[in-house]
Amino acid sequence: MVREMDERASIPRALVDRLFDLGVMGIRVPEAHGGASGSFFHAVLAIEGLSRVDPSVAVLVDVHNTLVVSALVHWGGDELQDRYLPRLAGGTVGAYALSEAGSGSDAFALATRATDTPDGFALDGRKLWITNGAEAGVFIIFATVNPEAGHRGITAFIVERDTPGFRVGKKEDKLGIRASSTCELLMDGCVVPRANVLGEIGKGYRVAIETLNEGRIGIGAQMVGLAQGAIDHATTYVKERKQFGRAIADFQAVQFQVARAATELEAARLMVYNAARRRDAGEPFVKEAAMCKLFSSEVAERVTSLAVNLFGGYGFVKDYPVEKLYRDAKIGQIYEGTSNLQLQTIAKQILG
Ligand SMILES: Cc1cc2nc3c(=O)[nH]c(=O)nc-3n(C[C@H](O)[C@H](O)[C@H](O)COP(=O)(O)OP(=O)(O)OC[C@H]3O[C@@H](n4cnc5c(N)ncnc54)[C@H](O)[C@@H]3O)c2cc1C
């Protein structure tokens, strides 16, 4: 289905349902709420495995588990958890909406307003680039209750898709991970009950920072998985393809390129696993998470590019999956913090 999903730029609902049936969507949901009570590491392994075949399906699972479910488990009180976690394990996809047209890297310059009213908070504004926008039933939306307070005004809200005043807008037409939906969200007097504040009022920046700090390990896993997929395809191909009367895998130049790619990939994988392990062990992991995303997204770009080269002309057409994996790799250097922002985080951790 991978090529068809890429061409149609959508993931069929039947496949999303299968992910729920398999328990993949509930990995991070506690057993008491119908999930698997899996560790962060379990989620990372699932994302890596899925990315080997299709990074678009993997990011649907990734955002749902490592951002939405994680934020609810960490910041949601009993009432919010009782209401939403069983749904997130049982068939409702989650999305996480921080970015806006004017605030990407500078995420806390967001302009979406939350106005306190007798009926709850009225949200007004527009979110951009929201993964799972087409499929999601539940959205975590960041808005400010007081623009003058800067990041201290930012608050996280749980918003249901059918809330009056809430609408999913345009879906982006993308270079890679085309099957994953990336949508704008429009809020126009969208009233959210006070009980749907996730964490505390004015503490949304902490919800965002803490979930994204660990979420980027999931993107590292996506990059490692897709690079592994590209190497798998390339190693099969170079053993079959003959030029100059022998398999191209017999040429030492090709062997060394594959060996270097596999070595880099192993380093990236171990960095992702180490960051996930540290996170699960309660050790500091912010530097390691930023490093693993930075490095694995660069490795993924190099490895998928090599895979295209090794397929020769066939690498440049859509008949083989490496062309798609090459396109899919690019996003790793952009979302959940661009590479420059990862470097900034790493430098801050090292230099103080
Ligand atoms: C496919 C896709 C899915 C996404 N999914 C989601 C989602 O589910 N939820 C969500 O909230 N967001 C999502 N995003 C948004 C994504 O996180 C942002 O695009 C990203 O953070 C970059 O922000 P920006 O696009 O505004 O780029 P900008 O911030 O404008 O950056 C442009 C360039 O300037 C550089 N730059 C900016 N500031 C600095 C600085 N201080 N120092 C050095 N360089 C700098 C950047 O590194 C980059 O190269 C998604 C984006 C895409 C493309």
Short mmCIF file of N, CA and C and ligand atoms in Angstrom, two decimals, residues 96-99 104-105 129-131 174 177 182 331 334-338 340-341 344, ligand 1:
data_model
loop_
_atom_site.label_atom_id
_atom_site.label_comp_id
_atom_site.label_asym_id
_atom_site.label_seq_id
_atom_site.Cartn_x
_atom_site.Cartn_y
_atom_site.Cartn_z
N TYR A 96 -1.26 17.26 17.78
CA TYR A 96 -0.58 18.16 18.70
C TYR A 96 -0.29 19.47 17.97
N ALA A 97 -0.94 20.55 18.41
CA ALA A 97 -0.92 21.77 17.61
C ALA A 97 -0.26 22.93 18.34
N LEU A 98 1.00 23.16 17.99
CA LEU A 98 1.76 24.27 18.56
C LEU A 98 2.05 25.32 17.48
N SER A 99 2.53 24.88 16.31
CA SER A 99 3.03 25.80 15.28
C SER A 99 1.93 26.64 14.65
N GLY A 104 7.23 29.29 14.37
CA GLY A 104 7.70 27.92 14.17
C GLY A 104 8.81 27.64 15.17
N SER A 105 10.04 28.01 14.81
CA SER A 105 11.16 27.84 15.75
C SER A 105 10.91 28.65 17.01
N TRP A 129 0.52 23.31 9.89
CA TRP A 129 1.44 22.16 9.85
C TRP A 129 1.05 21.06 10.82
N ILE A 130 -0.20 20.84 11.09
CA ILE A 130 -0.53 19.91 12.16
C ILE A 130 -0.68 18.46 11.65
N THR A 131 0.28 17.65 12.06
CA THR A 131 0.30 16.22 11.70
C THR A 131 -0.94 15.53 12.27
N LYS A 174 2.95 17.78 0.03
CA LYS A 174 4.32 17.80 0.52
C LYS A 174 5.33 17.05 -0.36
N ILE A 177 6.88 12.20 3.26
CA ILE A 177 5.83 11.70 4.16
C ILE A 177 4.45 12.21 3.69
N THR A 182 -0.93 16.80 6.99
CA THR A 182 -0.38 18.01 7.63
C THR A 182 -1.38 19.12 7.32
N ILE A 331 12.26 15.56 6.06
CA ILE A 331 11.49 16.20 7.14
C ILE A 331 12.18 16.10 8.50
N ILE A 334 13.59 19.14 9.92
CA ILE A 334 12.70 20.30 10.04
C ILE A 334 11.76 20.22 11.23
N TYR A 335 10.97 19.12 11.32
CA TYR A 335 9.92 19.17 12.36
C TYR A 335 10.43 18.78 13.76
N GLU A 336 9.63 19.12 14.74
CA GLU A 336 9.99 18.99 16.16
C GLU A 336 11.34 19.68 16.44
N GLY A 337 11.52 20.82 15.81
CA GLY A 337 12.74 21.62 15.99
C GLY A 337 13.71 21.37 14.86
N THR A 338 14.05 22.44 14.11
CA THR A 338 14.99 22.28 12.99
C THR A 338 16.38 21.91 13.52
N ASN A 340 19.12 23.52 13.26
CA ASN A 340 19.74 24.65 13.96
C ASN A 340 19.25 24.75 15.40
N LEU A 341 17.97 24.49 15.60
CA LEU A 341 17.44 24.57 16.97
C LEU A 341 17.97 23.42 17.84
N GLN A 344 21.32 24.50 18.87
CA GLN A 344 21.18 25.51 19.93
C GLN A 344 20.97 24.82 21.29
C1 LIG B 1 5.35 17.80 7.61
C2 LIG B 1 5.32 18.67 8.82
C3 LIG B 1 4.66 18.24 9.96
C4 LIG B 1 4.60 19.05 11.10
N1 LIG B 1 3.86 18.63 12.18
C5 LIG B 1 3.66 19.50 13.21
C6 LIG B 1 2.76 19.17 14.27
O1 LIG B 1 2.16 18.07 14.30
N2 LIG B 1 2.54 20.09 15.26
C7 LIG B 1 3.17 21.29 15.26
O2 LIG B 1 2.93 22.08 16.18
N3 LIG B 1 4.04 21.63 14.28
C8 LIG B 1 4.29 20.78 13.26
N4 LIG B 1 5.15 21.12 12.22
C9 LIG B 1 5.83 22.42 12.26
C10 LIG B 1 7.32 22.31 12.47
O3 LIG B 1 7.60 21.92 13.78
C11 LIG B 1 7.95 23.65 12.05
O4 LIG B 1 7.84 23.74 10.64
C12 LIG B 1 9.38 23.76 12.51
O5 LIG B 1 9.46 23.89 13.90
C13 LIG B 1 10.10 24.95 11.86
O6 LIG B 1 9.35 26.12 11.99
P1 LIG B 1 9.11 27.05 10.69
O7 LIG B 1 8.58 26.16 9.62
O8 LIG B 1 8.31 28.22 11.09
O9 LIG B 1 10.55 27.50 10.25
P2 LIG B 1 11.36 28.78 10.82
O10 LIG B 1 11.31 28.80 12.29
O11 LIG B 1 10.91 29.97 10.07
O12 LIG B 1 12.84 28.42 10.35
C14 LIG B 1 13.35 28.71 9.05
C15 LIG B 1 14.86 28.51 9.07
O13 LIG B 1 15.44 29.45 9.98
C16 LIG B 1 16.25 28.77 10.92
N5 LIG B 1 16.17 29.46 12.24
C17 LIG B 1 15.07 29.94 12.85
N6 LIG B 1 15.39 30.47 14.03
C18 LIG B 1 16.73 30.31 14.18
C19 LIG B 1 17.67 30.63 15.20
N7 LIG B 1 17.30 31.23 16.33
N8 LIG B 1 18.97 30.31 14.99
C20 LIG B 1 19.36 29.70 13.85
N9 LIG B 1 18.53 29.37 12.86
C21 LIG B 1 17.22 29.66 13.02
C22 LIG B 1 15.69 27.36 11.01
O14 LIG B 1 16.65 26.44 11.45
C23 LIG B 1 15.27 27.11 9.56
O15 LIG B 1 16.37 26.64 8.82
C24 LIG B 1 5.25 20.30 11.10
C25 LIG B 1 5.94 20.73 9.95
C26 LIG B 1 5.97 19.95 8.82
C27 LIG B 1 6.68 20.47 7.60
#
